[in-house]
Amino acid sequence: MMLKNKKTKKEPVKKIVKDKVKKTDDSKSSADKVKKTWTALRGMHDILPKEEKYWKTMYNNVAKLAEFFQFGRIETPILEEASLFVRSIGKTSDVVEKEMYLFEDNDGSKVCLRPEATASVMRAYVSDGLWNNPQPVKMWYWGPMFRHDRPQAGRYRQFTQVGFENIGVQDPAADAELILVAYNFYKDLGLPVEIHINSIGTPEERERYKNELLNYYRTKKSYLCEECRKRMLKNPLRLLDCKEEQCQGIKEEAPQIIDWLSEASKSYFMKVLEYLDELGVPYILRSSLVRGLDYYTHTVFEIYPVSGEGPAQSALGGGGRYDLLAEELGGKPTSASGMALGIDRSVIYMKEYYQQNQLRVEKESYEIFFAQLGDRAKGRALKLLDELRNSGIKIAFNLYKNSLKTQLDIANELKVPYALILGQKEVQEGTVIIRDMESGIQEIVDQKKIEMALKKKLKKFDEEDK
Ligand code: AMP
């Protein structure tokens, strides 16, 4: 049973307090004190300011794509009822069987940190009555997911996914549109990717195929790895996910699901491929692609770095059609499709690819550097900076450097065309110096007129200033 909560033995409060007192006993010399430091939990990682340029670029790009393709932002809670995922993803999936962060809430209910968000979005579609709105309802999200997996490169226990869901339509164009969004996300970042794609048809077609697959695997049982033997009993489609060397030959010869699809399912799939051909999106037909989750029907796809590029060839994202999920979660029958892209893994790919190809992420550029000299100038500089905050002028400053030379060196590094200089004299006179960084020519302006003077120099005019 997967909803078992491991009970941790509780330490008596008295003992904890006593230990704490012992460790912070001031009578001991500081050398005796036990110094504890903390690191992030295993499989969790901090995203530091130096990473911001990658994360920000990705977020901005994806928000633009969402706006263009008319997906509305949805944010669902990180904590959900555990049974939501058991019901939607399926009991036999790795995610539900081994990877869920399960807790017992104070009222005894079983809750979990979401391992993915499609089920949450569909839960919201049903429980918030979004089925009453004009259909389809197109939504996107960005946020942390949690899976208690074995950590390794590109695999964390907390990671960020961006996802797009298109609920309320069954149309090959909707599948192609999602794939195009995923493809464009990487294309706009200059990262080459390819789409692996397959169709897993309807549940009935899949059932017939599963039987055929099992018949085939039964004849090979003695050559299979331990895990595959278990899969035969629990989730035969996952046999096609096996990465063990000894099973590869058997997998290659296995029956292919495409041969077990009805004419209608096949022609639906062909239409998706036709759209992709027309869009020029490169794809690879991969008959072994089944995706790990129970709720998929028809089109399934994954996004990979183009062969030879990127880390360990692991998928950057994936998705597909899930026509049965709404009903499974108590809603009316509602066709839907969606996809999720892993941002942590995409950042790793972007860093590696940019480094290999000597590409750079555009740095924040500034137009002005504000230098100050002396205590009074510091306070006034802060005030003037605050007044210029909404001027639309990009200003850099460093209030903690006291030497003018150091500050002008920073201004040179930032390649700003002008610097503002505020010393004691200027504070007294209510003025500020504008220095042309290239010619060194300086001009004194009234503090009340800084914004206008800078805009003139930078040739920035608001509509009403013209
Ligand atoms: P999935 O829904 O499992 O196909 O996940 C979609 C994408 O999310 C994957 O292709 C990865 O980029 C990312 N992802 C999934 N699991 C993890 C993880 N444990 N750590 C980092 N990224 C992950």
Coordinates of C-alpha atoms and ligand atoms in Angstrom, one line a residue:
M1 CA 0.0 0.0 0.0
M2 CA 1.6 3.3 -1.0
L3 CA -0.1 5.6 1.4
K4 CA 1.8 4.3 4.3
N5 CA 3.2 7.1 6.4
K6 CA 6.5 6.3 8.1
K7 CA 6.1 7.1 11.8
T8 CA 9.2 8.8 13.1
K9 CA 9.9 8.1 16.8
K10 CA 9.2 11.2 18.7
E11 CA 11.9 12.4 21.2
P12 CA 10.7 13.5 24.5
V13 CA 10.5 17.3 24.7
K14 CA 12.4 17.3 28.0
K15 CA 15.4 15.6 26.4
I16 CA 15.5 18.0 23.4
V17 CA 15.4 21.0 25.7
K18 CA 18.2 19.5 27.9
D19 CA 20.4 18.8 24.8
K20 CA 19.8 22.4 23.5
V21 CA 20.8 23.9 26.8
K22 CA 23.9 21.7 27.0
K23 CA 25.1 22.9 23.5
T24 CA 24.6 26.6 24.2
D25 CA 26.1 26.5 27.7
D26 CA 28.0 29.8 27.9
S27 CA 30.4 28.5 30.5
K28 CA 32.1 26.4 27.8
S29 CA 34.9 27.9 25.7
S30 CA 33.8 28.7 22.2
A31 CA 36.1 26.0 20.8
D32 CA 34.0 23.4 22.7
K33 CA 30.8 24.6 21.2
V34 CA 29.3 22.4 18.5
K35 CA 28.8 24.5 15.5
K36 CA 26.0 23.2 13.3
T37 CA 25.5 24.3 9.7
W38 CA 22.7 23.4 7.4
T39 CA 22.7 22.4 3.8
A40 CA 19.7 22.0 1.5
L41 CA 18.0 18.6 1.8
R42 CA 19.3 15.8 -0.5
G43 CA 18.0 16.2 -4.0
M44 CA 16.9 19.8 -3.3
H45 CA 19.0 22.8 -4.6
D46 CA 19.3 26.5 -4.2
I47 CA 18.9 28.7 -7.3
L48 CA 21.4 31.4 -6.7
P49 CA 21.4 35.0 -8.1
K50 CA 24.1 34.0 -10.7
E51 CA 21.6 31.6 -12.2
E52 CA 18.9 34.3 -12.4
K53 CA 19.7 35.2 -16.0
Y54 CA 18.8 31.7 -17.2
W55 CA 15.7 31.3 -15.1
K56 CA 14.5 34.8 -15.9
T57 CA 15.1 34.4 -19.7
M58 CA 13.1 31.1 -19.6
Y59 CA 10.2 32.6 -17.6
N60 CA 10.0 35.7 -19.8
N61 CA 10.1 33.6 -23.0
V62 CA 7.5 31.2 -21.8
A63 CA 5.2 34.0 -20.6
K64 CA 5.4 35.6 -24.1
L65 CA 4.6 32.3 -25.7
A66 CA 1.6 31.7 -23.4
E67 CA 0.3 35.1 -24.2
F68 CA 0.6 34.6 -28.0
F69 CA -1.0 31.2 -27.9
Q70 CA -3.7 32.5 -25.5
F71 CA -3.1 30.3 -22.4
G72 CA -4.2 31.9 -19.1
R73 CA -2.1 31.5 -16.0
I74 CA -3.3 29.1 -13.4
E75 CA -1.7 28.6 -10.0
T76 CA -2.8 25.6 -8.0
P77 CA -1.7 24.7 -4.4
I78 CA 1.5 22.8 -3.9
L79 CA -0.3 20.5 -1.4
E80 CA -3.1 18.3 -2.6
E81 CA -5.1 15.3 -1.4
A82 CA -2.8 12.3 -2.1
S83 CA -5.6 10.3 -3.7
L84 CA -5.9 12.9 -6.5
F85 CA -2.6 11.6 -7.9
V86 CA -3.2 7.9 -7.1
R87 CA -6.4 8.2 -9.1
S88 CA -5.0 10.2 -12.0
I89 CA -1.5 9.0 -12.5
G90 CA -2.2 5.4 -11.6
K91 CA -1.2 3.1 -8.8
T92 CA 1.4 1.3 -10.7
S93 CA 3.3 4.3 -12.0
D94 CA 6.8 4.9 -10.5
V95 CA 5.6 8.4 -9.3
V96 CA 2.8 7.0 -7.2
E97 CA 4.5 3.8 -6.1
K98 CA 7.8 5.2 -5.0
E99 CA 8.2 9.0 -5.4
M100 CA 5.4 10.8 -3.6
Y101 CA 6.0 13.0 -0.7
L102 CA 3.2 11.9 1.5
F103 CA 2.1 13.3 4.9
E104 CA -0.6 12.9 7.3
D105 CA -2.2 16.3 7.9
N106 CA -3.3 17.4 11.4
D107 CA -6.8 16.1 10.8
G108 CA -5.4 12.7 9.7
S109 CA -6.1 13.2 6.0
K110 CA -3.5 12.0 3.5
V111 CA -1.9 14.9 1.6
C112 CA 1.1 15.1 -0.7
L113 CA 3.4 17.6 -2.3
R114 CA 2.3 17.6 -5.9
P115 CA 4.6 15.4 -8.1
E116 CA 3.2 17.0 -11.2
A117 CA 0.5 19.5 -12.0
T118 CA -1.8 18.1 -14.8
A119 CA -3.9 16.3 -12.2
S120 CA -4.1 19.5 -10.1
V121 CA -5.1 21.6 -13.1
M122 CA -7.8 19.1 -14.1
R123 CA -9.0 19.0 -10.5
A124 CA -9.3 22.8 -10.7
Y125 CA -11.1 22.6 -14.0
V126 CA -13.7 20.3 -12.4
S127 CA -13.9 21.8 -8.9
D128 CA -13.8 25.5 -10.0
G129 CA -16.5 24.9 -12.6
L130 CA -14.2 25.9 -15.6
W131 CA -16.3 23.5 -17.7
N132 CA -19.0 26.2 -17.7
N133 CA -16.7 28.6 -19.6
P134 CA -16.4 28.7 -23.4
Q135 CA -14.3 25.7 -24.4
P136 CA -11.5 24.9 -24.7
V137 CA -9.9 26.3 -21.6
K138 CA -6.2 26.9 -22.2
M139 CA -4.0 27.3 -19.1
W140 CA -0.4 27.4 -18.2
Y141 CA 1.5 27.1 -14.9
W142 CA 5.1 27.5 -13.6
G143 CA 6.1 26.1 -10.2
P144 CA 7.8 23.5 -8.0
M145 CA 7.1 19.8 -8.2
F146 CA 8.3 17.1 -5.7
R147 CA 9.3 13.5 -6.4
H148 CA 11.3 11.4 -3.9
D149 CA 13.5 10.0 -6.6
R150 CA 17.1 8.9 -6.4
P151 CA 19.0 12.2 -7.0
Q152 CA 21.4 12.4 -9.9
A153 CA 22.5 14.9 -12.5
G154 CA 19.4 16.7 -13.8
R155 CA 17.2 14.8 -11.4
Y156 CA 16.1 16.5 -8.2
R157 CA 13.5 15.9 -5.5
Q158 CA 12.2 19.5 -5.9
F159 CA 12.3 20.8 -9.4
T160 CA 10.4 23.4 -11.5
Q161 CA 8.1 22.6 -14.3
V162 CA 6.3 24.9 -16.8
G163 CA 3.2 23.3 -18.2
F164 CA 0.5 24.0 -20.7
E165 CA -2.9 22.4 -20.7
N166 CA -5.6 22.6 -23.3
I167 CA -8.9 21.3 -21.9
G168 CA -12.2 20.8 -23.7
V169 CA -11.2 19.9 -27.3
Q170 CA -10.1 16.8 -29.2
D171 CA -8.4 18.1 -32.3
P172 CA -5.1 17.1 -33.8
A173 CA -4.4 20.8 -34.2
A174 CA -4.5 21.2 -30.4
D175 CA -1.8 18.5 -30.0
A176 CA 0.3 20.1 -32.8
E177 CA -0.1 23.5 -31.1
L178 CA 1.3 22.2 -27.8
I179 CA 4.2 20.6 -29.5
L180 CA 4.9 23.9 -31.4
V181 CA 4.8 25.8 -28.1
A182 CA 7.4 23.4 -26.6
Y183 CA 9.5 23.5 -29.7
N184 CA 9.4 27.3 -29.9
F185 CA 10.4 27.6 -26.2
Y186 CA 13.7 26.0 -27.0
K187 CA 14.0 27.5 -30.5
D188 CA 13.7 31.0 -29.0
L189 CA 16.5 30.2 -26.6
G190 CA 18.7 29.0 -29.5
L191 CA 18.6 25.4 -28.2
P192 CA 18.2 22.6 -30.8
V193 CA 15.7 20.0 -29.8
E194 CA 13.7 17.1 -31.4
I195 CA 10.4 15.7 -30.6
H196 CA 9.9 12.0 -30.0
I197 CA 6.3 11.1 -30.8
N198 CA 3.9 8.1 -30.7
S199 CA 0.3 7.3 -30.4
I200 CA -1.0 4.9 -27.7
G201 CA -4.6 5.0 -29.0
T202 CA -7.7 4.4 -26.9
P203 CA -7.7 2.3 -23.7
E204 CA -9.4 -0.6 -25.6
E205 CA -6.8 -0.6 -28.3
R206 CA -4.1 -0.4 -25.7
E207 CA -5.6 -3.4 -23.8
R208 CA -5.4 -5.5 -26.9
Y209 CA -1.9 -4.4 -27.5
K210 CA -0.9 -5.1 -23.9
N211 CA -2.0 -8.7 -24.3
E212 CA 0.0 -9.1 -27.5
L213 CA 3.0 -7.5 -25.8
L214 CA 2.7 -9.9 -22.9
N215 CA 2.4 -12.9 -25.2
Y216 CA 5.6 -11.9 -26.8
Y217 CA 7.5 -11.2 -23.6
R218 CA 6.3 -14.4 -22.0
T219 CA 8.4 -16.3 -24.6
K220 CA 11.5 -14.2 -23.6
K221 CA 11.0 -14.2 -19.8
S222 CA 14.2 -16.1 -18.9
Y223 CA 16.3 -13.4 -20.7
L224 CA 14.7 -10.4 -19.0
C225 CA 16.0 -8.2 -16.2
E226 CA 14.5 -8.4 -12.7
E227 CA 12.6 -5.2 -13.1
C228 CA 11.0 -6.2 -16.5
R229 CA 9.7 -9.4 -14.9
K230 CA 7.9 -7.3 -12.3
R231 CA 6.6 -5.0 -15.0
M232 CA 5.1 -8.0 -16.8
L233 CA 2.8 -8.4 -13.8
K234 CA 2.2 -4.8 -12.9
N235 CA 2.4 -2.5 -15.9
P236 CA 3.4 -4.3 -19.2
L237 CA 3.6 -1.1 -21.2
R238 CA 6.5 0.0 -19.0
L239 CA 8.5 -2.9 -20.5
L240 CA 9.1 -0.6 -23.4
D241 CA 10.8 2.0 -21.0
C242 CA 13.5 -0.5 -19.9
K243 CA 17.1 0.8 -20.3
E244 CA 18.9 -2.4 -19.3
E245 CA 21.3 -3.7 -21.9
Q246 CA 20.0 -7.3 -21.7
C247 CA 16.5 -6.2 -22.6
Q248 CA 17.3 -3.9 -25.6
G249 CA 17.2 -6.6 -28.3
I250 CA 14.0 -8.0 -27.0
K251 CA 12.4 -4.6 -26.9
E252 CA 13.5 -3.8 -30.5
E253 CA 11.7 -7.0 -31.8
A254 CA 8.6 -6.4 -29.7
P255 CA 5.2 -5.8 -31.4
Q256 CA 4.5 -2.1 -32.1
I257 CA 1.4 -0.4 -30.8
I258 CA 0.8 1.5 -34.1
D259 CA -0.2 -1.9 -35.6
W260 CA -3.0 -2.3 -33.0
L261 CA -4.6 1.0 -33.5
S262 CA -8.0 1.5 -35.2
E263 CA -8.2 3.3 -38.5
A264 CA -9.7 6.3 -36.6
S265 CA -6.8 6.5 -34.1
K266 CA -4.3 6.1 -36.9
S267 CA -5.8 8.8 -39.0
Y268 CA -5.9 11.1 -35.9
F269 CA -2.2 10.5 -35.4
M270 CA -1.4 11.0 -39.1
K271 CA -3.1 14.4 -38.9
V272 CA -0.9 15.5 -36.0
L273 CA 2.2 14.4 -38.0
E274 CA 1.0 16.3 -41.1
Y275 CA 0.6 19.5 -39.0
L276 CA 4.1 19.0 -37.6
D277 CA 5.5 18.5 -41.2
E278 CA 3.8 21.7 -42.3
L279 CA 5.3 23.6 -39.3
G280 CA 8.7 22.2 -39.9
V281 CA 9.0 20.8 -36.4
P282 CA 11.5 17.9 -36.5
Y283 CA 10.2 14.7 -34.9
I284 CA 11.2 11.1 -34.6
L285 CA 8.5 8.3 -34.5
R286 CA 9.3 6.2 -31.5
S287 CA 7.1 3.2 -31.1
S288 CA 8.5 2.4 -27.6
L289 CA 7.3 5.8 -26.3
V290 CA 4.4 5.1 -23.9
R291 CA 5.0 7.7 -21.1
G292 CA 4.8 6.5 -17.5
L293 CA 1.4 7.8 -16.5
D294 CA -2.0 6.1 -16.8
Y295 CA -4.0 9.0 -18.0
Y296 CA -2.6 9.3 -21.5
T297 CA -4.6 8.5 -24.7
H298 CA -3.6 8.9 -28.4
T299 CA -0.7 11.3 -28.9
V300 CA 2.2 11.1 -26.6
F301 CA 5.5 13.0 -27.0
E302 CA 8.8 13.9 -25.4
I303 CA 11.3 16.7 -26.1
Y304 CA 15.0 15.8 -26.2
P305 CA 18.2 17.8 -26.9
V306 CA 19.2 17.0 -30.5
S307 CA 21.4 13.9 -30.5
G308 CA 24.8 14.6 -29.3
E309 CA 23.8 17.8 -27.6
G310 CA 22.9 18.2 -24.0
P311 CA 23.2 16.3 -20.8
A312 CA 22.9 12.5 -20.8
Q313 CA 20.2 12.6 -23.4
S314 CA 17.4 12.8 -20.8
A315 CA 14.0 14.2 -21.8
L316 CA 13.6 17.9 -21.3
G317 CA 9.8 17.6 -21.3
G318 CA 6.9 15.6 -22.4
G319 CA 3.2 15.4 -22.7
G320 CA 0.2 14.1 -24.6
R321 CA -3.5 13.7 -24.8
Y322 CA -5.5 12.7 -21.8
D323 CA -9.1 12.4 -22.8
L324 CA -10.2 10.3 -19.8
L325 CA -8.7 12.3 -17.0
A326 CA -11.7 14.7 -16.4
E327 CA -14.1 11.8 -16.0
E328 CA -11.6 9.9 -13.8
L329 CA -11.6 13.0 -11.5
G330 CA -15.4 13.1 -11.3
G331 CA -16.0 15.6 -14.2
K332 CA -18.0 15.2 -17.4
P333 CA -16.2 13.4 -20.3
T334 CA -13.8 16.1 -21.5
S335 CA -11.0 15.8 -24.1
A336 CA -7.8 17.4 -23.2
S337 CA -4.1 17.5 -23.9
G338 CA -1.1 19.0 -22.2
M339 CA 2.7 19.0 -21.7
A340 CA 5.3 19.9 -19.1
L341 CA 8.9 21.1 -19.5
G342 CA 11.5 20.7 -16.8
I343 CA 13.1 24.0 -16.2
D344 CA 16.1 22.8 -14.1
R345 CA 17.1 20.4 -16.8
S346 CA 16.5 23.0 -19.5
V347 CA 18.8 25.4 -17.6
I348 CA 21.5 22.7 -17.5
Y349 CA 21.2 22.2 -21.2
M350 CA 21.2 25.9 -21.9
K351 CA 24.4 26.5 -19.8
E352 CA 26.2 23.6 -21.5
Y353 CA 25.1 24.4 -25.0
Y354 CA 25.9 28.1 -24.6
Q355 CA 29.3 27.3 -23.2
Q356 CA 30.2 24.9 -26.0
N357 CA 29.0 27.3 -28.7
Q358 CA 30.3 30.4 -27.0
L359 CA 26.9 32.0 -26.8
R360 CA 26.0 34.5 -24.0
V361 CA 22.8 35.3 -22.3
E362 CA 22.1 39.1 -22.7
K363 CA 23.2 40.8 -19.5
E364 CA 21.1 43.5 -17.9
S365 CA 22.2 46.8 -19.5
Y366 CA 22.2 50.1 -17.7
E367 CA 22.1 53.7 -19.1
I368 CA 23.3 55.6 -16.1
F369 CA 25.6 55.1 -13.1
F370 CA 24.8 57.1 -10.0
A371 CA 28.0 57.9 -8.0
Q372 CA 28.0 59.6 -4.6
L373 CA 30.6 61.0 -2.3
G374 CA 30.2 61.5 1.5
D375 CA 27.6 60.6 4.1
R376 CA 25.1 63.3 3.2
A377 CA 25.3 62.6 -0.5
K378 CA 24.6 58.9 0.2
G379 CA 21.3 59.7 1.8
R380 CA 20.3 62.2 -0.9
A381 CA 21.4 59.8 -3.6
L382 CA 19.1 57.2 -2.2
K383 CA 16.3 59.7 -2.2
L384 CA 17.0 60.8 -5.8
L385 CA 17.3 57.2 -7.0
D386 CA 13.9 56.4 -5.4
E387 CA 12.4 59.4 -7.3
L388 CA 13.9 58.1 -10.6
R389 CA 12.6 54.6 -9.9
N390 CA 9.6 54.8 -12.3
S391 CA 11.3 57.1 -14.9
G392 CA 12.0 54.2 -17.2
I393 CA 15.7 55.0 -17.1
K394 CA 17.9 52.0 -16.1
I395 CA 20.2 53.2 -13.4
A396 CA 23.0 51.3 -11.6
F397 CA 24.6 52.4 -8.3
N398 CA 26.7 51.2 -5.5
L399 CA 26.1 53.0 -2.2
Y400 CA 28.8 51.1 -0.3
K401 CA 31.8 52.3 -2.3
N402 CA 33.1 55.6 -1.1
S403 CA 35.8 56.4 -3.6
L404 CA 34.7 58.2 -6.8
K405 CA 37.3 56.5 -8.8
T406 CA 36.1 53.0 -7.9
Q407 CA 32.5 54.0 -8.7
L408 CA 33.5 55.5 -12.1
D409 CA 35.4 52.3 -12.8
I410 CA 32.2 50.3 -12.3
A411 CA 30.4 52.8 -14.5
N412 CA 33.0 52.1 -17.2
E413 CA 32.6 48.3 -16.8
L414 CA 28.9 48.7 -17.2
K415 CA 29.5 50.7 -20.4
V416 CA 27.0 53.4 -19.4
P417 CA 27.1 56.5 -21.5
Y418 CA 26.5 58.9 -18.6
A419 CA 27.2 59.0 -14.8
L420 CA 25.5 61.2 -12.2
I421 CA 27.9 62.5 -9.6
L422 CA 26.6 63.8 -6.2
G423 CA 29.1 65.3 -3.7
Q424 CA 28.7 67.4 -0.6
K425 CA 28.8 70.6 -2.6
E426 CA 26.0 69.5 -4.9
V427 CA 23.9 68.4 -2.0
Q428 CA 24.2 71.9 -0.5
E429 CA 23.4 73.6 -3.8
G430 CA 20.6 71.2 -4.8
T431 CA 22.4 70.2 -8.0
V432 CA 24.0 67.1 -9.5
I433 CA 26.7 66.6 -12.1
I434 CA 26.0 64.7 -15.3
R435 CA 29.2 63.3 -16.7
D436 CA 29.6 62.1 -20.3
M437 CA 31.6 58.9 -19.8
E438 CA 33.3 59.1 -23.2
S439 CA 34.3 62.7 -23.5
G440 CA 34.6 63.4 -19.7
I441 CA 32.6 66.6 -20.2
Q442 CA 30.6 67.5 -17.1
E443 CA 27.4 69.5 -16.8
I444 CA 25.7 70.7 -13.6
V445 CA 21.9 70.4 -13.4
D446 CA 19.2 71.2 -10.9
Q447 CA 18.2 68.1 -8.9
K448 CA 14.6 68.8 -9.7
K449 CA 15.4 68.5 -13.4
I450 CA 17.5 65.3 -13.5
E451 CA 14.8 63.2 -15.1
M452 CA 14.2 65.6 -17.9
A453 CA 17.9 66.2 -18.5
L454 CA 18.7 62.5 -18.6
K455 CA 15.8 61.7 -20.9
K456 CA 17.0 64.4 -23.3
K457 CA 20.6 63.0 -23.3
L458 CA 19.3 59.4 -23.7
K459 CA 16.8 60.6 -26.4
K460 CA 14.0 59.0 -24.4
F461 CA 10.8 60.9 -24.5
D462 CA 7.4 60.1 -23.1
E463 CA 4.5 60.7 -25.5
E464 CA 3.5 63.8 -23.5
D465 CA 7.1 65.2 -23.4
K466 CA 7.3 65.4 -27.2
Ligands
AMP1 P1 7.5 14.0 -16.7 O1 6.1 14.5 -16.4 O2 8.0 13.0 -15.7 O3 7.7 13.5 -18.1 O4 8.4 15.3 -16.5 C1 8.5 16.3 -17.5 C2 9.8 16.9 -17.4 O5 10.0 17.4 -16.0 C3 11.0 16.0 -17.6 O6 11.3 15.8 -18.9 C4 12.1 16.7 -16.9 O7 12.6 17.8 -17.6 C5 11.4 17.3 -15.7 N1 11.5 16.4 -14.5 C6 10.8 15.3 -14.2 N2 11.3 14.8 -13.1 C7 12.3 15.5 -12.7 C8 13.2 15.5 -11.6 N3 13.2 14.5 -10.6 N4 14.2 16.4 -11.5 C9 14.3 17.4 -12.5 N5 13.5 17.5 -13.5 C10 12.5 16.6 -13.6

